[in-house]
């Protein structure tokens, strides 16, 4: 048996722990393991395919990033090809990928990725590729799994930042607006905001009214609290408005979301007259060592992926359905994107504590 591993989309702390667990579980069964570099680029002649052994994965479980590297511009079904005039066309290179995998004697694949990679896996599976998936994203927006690895690390990074902002906000009687990642899901903002005692949390799932945000800040001021902390998910938007995006994306890339913190900070300062600063936490959330929770979850996913191959669960994703790891058909996972439920108990508790969602 010869299997191949690939990591696609934005990286997440814990990927190396999945790779290590999958390699060791496979090697201990007497299987051979290949690593496809940079998403699927290694199977399109754009990067390497390497042998992964016990030695290759020694001491990597605690390291951030991915030893296989990653890309969010490598969808083999619409691969961007640069033309002589500098423009790009998107080409379906899936047949080439499948032929290269066949020539390398790859019997099955493990694809680690978010919803973009899951959709690629679903389409490859429909073409006969024997593939299982491991859900990966700091955003935690993959359905059918309680959580994805990388999320806990990102939340802890955001909590650390908010704790630091608290002290300087208080010293200067300022409003500080922190933007965190998550695309169209507000899980990082909600979890980090509630855990660190933010005053306002803004989510894509609960459109905001800037007037309500300012009312909360003014109410704190009247109660003798001269500073406020606003945690905003990058995908948050005003009622009836749209998400902020940053410039054009590169060919083959999803639109980049971001910039809402700056807009909100300016509006808060204009309306309340309070000195307001904003910052974007950005890729710090994707870097660094995975937390113990993420390391264990990633390791469990890696082991489960190899078991899923042994059980021929093609087209399935491993998932945490506490307390167990199960497998779920990718089609079911992709049916409904996972978002924060506005009536979720975490939101209810936050409201009960006096946190405003700006609605
Ligand atoms: O999906 C993970 C994520 O980190 C999002 O939260 C964020 O919007 C995006 O990736 C950033 O992508 P890039 O690395 O292309 O800037």
PDB file of C-alpha atoms in Angstrom, residues 18 109-119 121-122 125 130-137 140-149 297 300-309 311-321 324-338:
ATOM      1  CA  UNK A  18      -1.444  15.190  11.592  1.00  0.00           C
ATOM      2  CA  UNK A 109      -4.597   9.951  -0.569  1.00  0.00           C
ATOM      3  CA  UNK A 110      -5.114  11.964   2.605  1.00  0.00           C
ATOM      4  CA  UNK A 111      -6.025  15.590   1.901  1.00  0.00           C
ATOM      5  CA  UNK A 112      -5.821  18.030   4.816  1.00  0.00           C
ATOM      6  CA  UNK A 113      -7.720  21.230   4.201  1.00  0.00           C
ATOM      7  CA  UNK A 114     -10.738  23.465   4.706  1.00  0.00           C
ATOM      8  CA  UNK A 115     -13.900  23.661   2.641  1.00  0.00           C
ATOM      9  CA  UNK A 116     -11.975  24.529  -0.565  1.00  0.00           C
ATOM     10  CA  UNK A 117      -9.793  21.405  -0.254  1.00  0.00           C
ATOM     11  CA  UNK A 118     -12.838  19.336   0.724  1.00  0.00           C
ATOM     12  CA  UNK A 119     -14.565  20.345  -2.485  1.00  0.00           C
ATOM     13  CA  UNK A 121     -11.393  16.042  -2.759  1.00  0.00           C
ATOM     14  CA  UNK A 122     -15.096  15.498  -3.486  1.00  0.00           C
ATOM     15  CA  UNK A 125     -13.278  11.177  -5.546  1.00  0.00           C
ATOM     16  CA  UNK A 130      -9.405   7.019  -3.387  1.00  0.00           C
ATOM     17  CA  UNK A 131      -9.222   9.901  -0.942  1.00  0.00           C
ATOM     18  CA  UNK A 132     -10.021  10.706   2.686  1.00  0.00           C
ATOM     19  CA  UNK A 133      -9.926  14.171   4.242  1.00  0.00           C
ATOM     20  CA  UNK A 134      -8.819  15.767   7.476  1.00  0.00           C
ATOM     21  CA  UNK A 135     -10.568  19.055   8.382  1.00  0.00           C
ATOM     22  CA  UNK A 136      -8.137  21.896   8.906  1.00  0.00           C
ATOM     23  CA  UNK A 137      -8.804  25.571   9.508  1.00  0.00           C
ATOM     24  CA  UNK A 140     -13.560  26.361  12.686  1.00  0.00           C
ATOM     25  CA  UNK A 141     -16.101  26.760   9.855  1.00  0.00           C
ATOM     26  CA  UNK A 142     -16.175  23.108   8.708  1.00  0.00           C
ATOM     27  CA  UNK A 143     -19.490  21.362   9.397  1.00  0.00           C
ATOM     28  CA  UNK A 144     -19.993  17.944  11.019  1.00  0.00           C
ATOM     29  CA  UNK A 145     -16.988  18.278  13.338  1.00  0.00           C
ATOM     30  CA  UNK A 146     -17.174  19.880  16.776  1.00  0.00           C
ATOM     31  CA  UNK A 147     -13.945  21.681  16.032  1.00  0.00           C
ATOM     32  CA  UNK A 148     -10.969  21.780  13.680  1.00  0.00           C
ATOM     33  CA  UNK A 149      -7.361  21.768  14.860  1.00  0.00           C
ATOM     34  CA  UNK A 297      -6.807  16.521  18.083  1.00  0.00           C
ATOM     35  CA  UNK A 300      -6.130  11.729  16.585  1.00  0.00           C
ATOM     36  CA  UNK A 301      -7.220  12.926  13.124  1.00  0.00           C
ATOM     37  CA  UNK A 302      -3.984  11.655  11.536  1.00  0.00           C
ATOM     38  CA  UNK A 303      -4.402   8.207  13.074  1.00  0.00           C
ATOM     39  CA  UNK A 304      -8.109   8.125  12.150  1.00  0.00           C
ATOM     40  CA  UNK A 305      -7.353   9.065   8.532  1.00  0.00           C
ATOM     41  CA  UNK A 306      -5.115   6.017   8.164  1.00  0.00           C
ATOM     42  CA  UNK A 307      -7.806   3.816   9.731  1.00  0.00           C
ATOM     43  CA  UNK A 308     -10.340   5.326   7.290  1.00  0.00           C
ATOM     44  CA  UNK A 309      -8.082   4.291   4.397  1.00  0.00           C
ATOM     45  CA  UNK A 311     -11.538   0.633   5.993  1.00  0.00           C
ATOM     46  CA  UNK A 312     -11.838   2.061   2.443  1.00  0.00           C
ATOM     47  CA  UNK A 313     -13.999   4.999   3.502  1.00  0.00           C
ATOM     48  CA  UNK A 314     -13.347   6.877   0.262  1.00  0.00           C
ATOM     49  CA  UNK A 315     -14.816  10.366   0.085  1.00  0.00           C
ATOM     50  CA  UNK A 316     -15.107  10.637   3.854  1.00  0.00           C
ATOM     51  CA  UNK A 317     -13.729  13.236   6.273  1.00  0.00           C
ATOM     52  CA  UNK A 318     -12.591  12.380   9.774  1.00  0.00           C
ATOM     53  CA  UNK A 319     -14.453  14.471  12.346  1.00  0.00           C
ATOM     54  CA  UNK A 320     -14.685  15.065  16.071  1.00  0.00           C
ATOM     55  CA  UNK A 321     -18.117  14.198  17.374  1.00  0.00           C
ATOM     56  CA  UNK A 324     -15.303  10.114  19.427  1.00  0.00           C
ATOM     57  CA  UNK A 325     -13.578  10.572  16.108  1.00  0.00           C
ATOM     58  CA  UNK A 326     -15.939   9.441  13.351  1.00  0.00           C
ATOM     59  CA  UNK A 327     -15.989   9.707   9.550  1.00  0.00           C
ATOM     60  CA  UNK A 328     -18.591  11.681   7.579  1.00  0.00           C
ATOM     61  CA  UNK A 329     -19.184  11.736   3.783  1.00  0.00           C
ATOM     62  CA  UNK A 330     -17.635  14.907   2.324  1.00  0.00           C
ATOM     63  CA  UNK A 331     -20.900  15.690   0.499  1.00  0.00           C
ATOM     64  CA  UNK A 332     -22.696  15.858   3.825  1.00  0.00           C
ATOM     65  CA  UNK A 333     -19.978  18.138   5.247  1.00  0.00           C
ATOM     66  CA  UNK A 334     -20.259  20.541   2.325  1.00  0.00           C
ATOM     67  CA  UNK A 335     -24.050  20.698   2.378  1.00  0.00           C
ATOM     68  CA  UNK A 336     -24.260  23.487   4.996  1.00  0.00           C
ATOM     69  CA  UNK A 337     -21.374  25.726   6.040  1.00  0.00           C
ATOM     70  CA  UNK A 338     -20.825  25.932   9.793  1.00  0.00           C
TER      71      UNK A 338
END
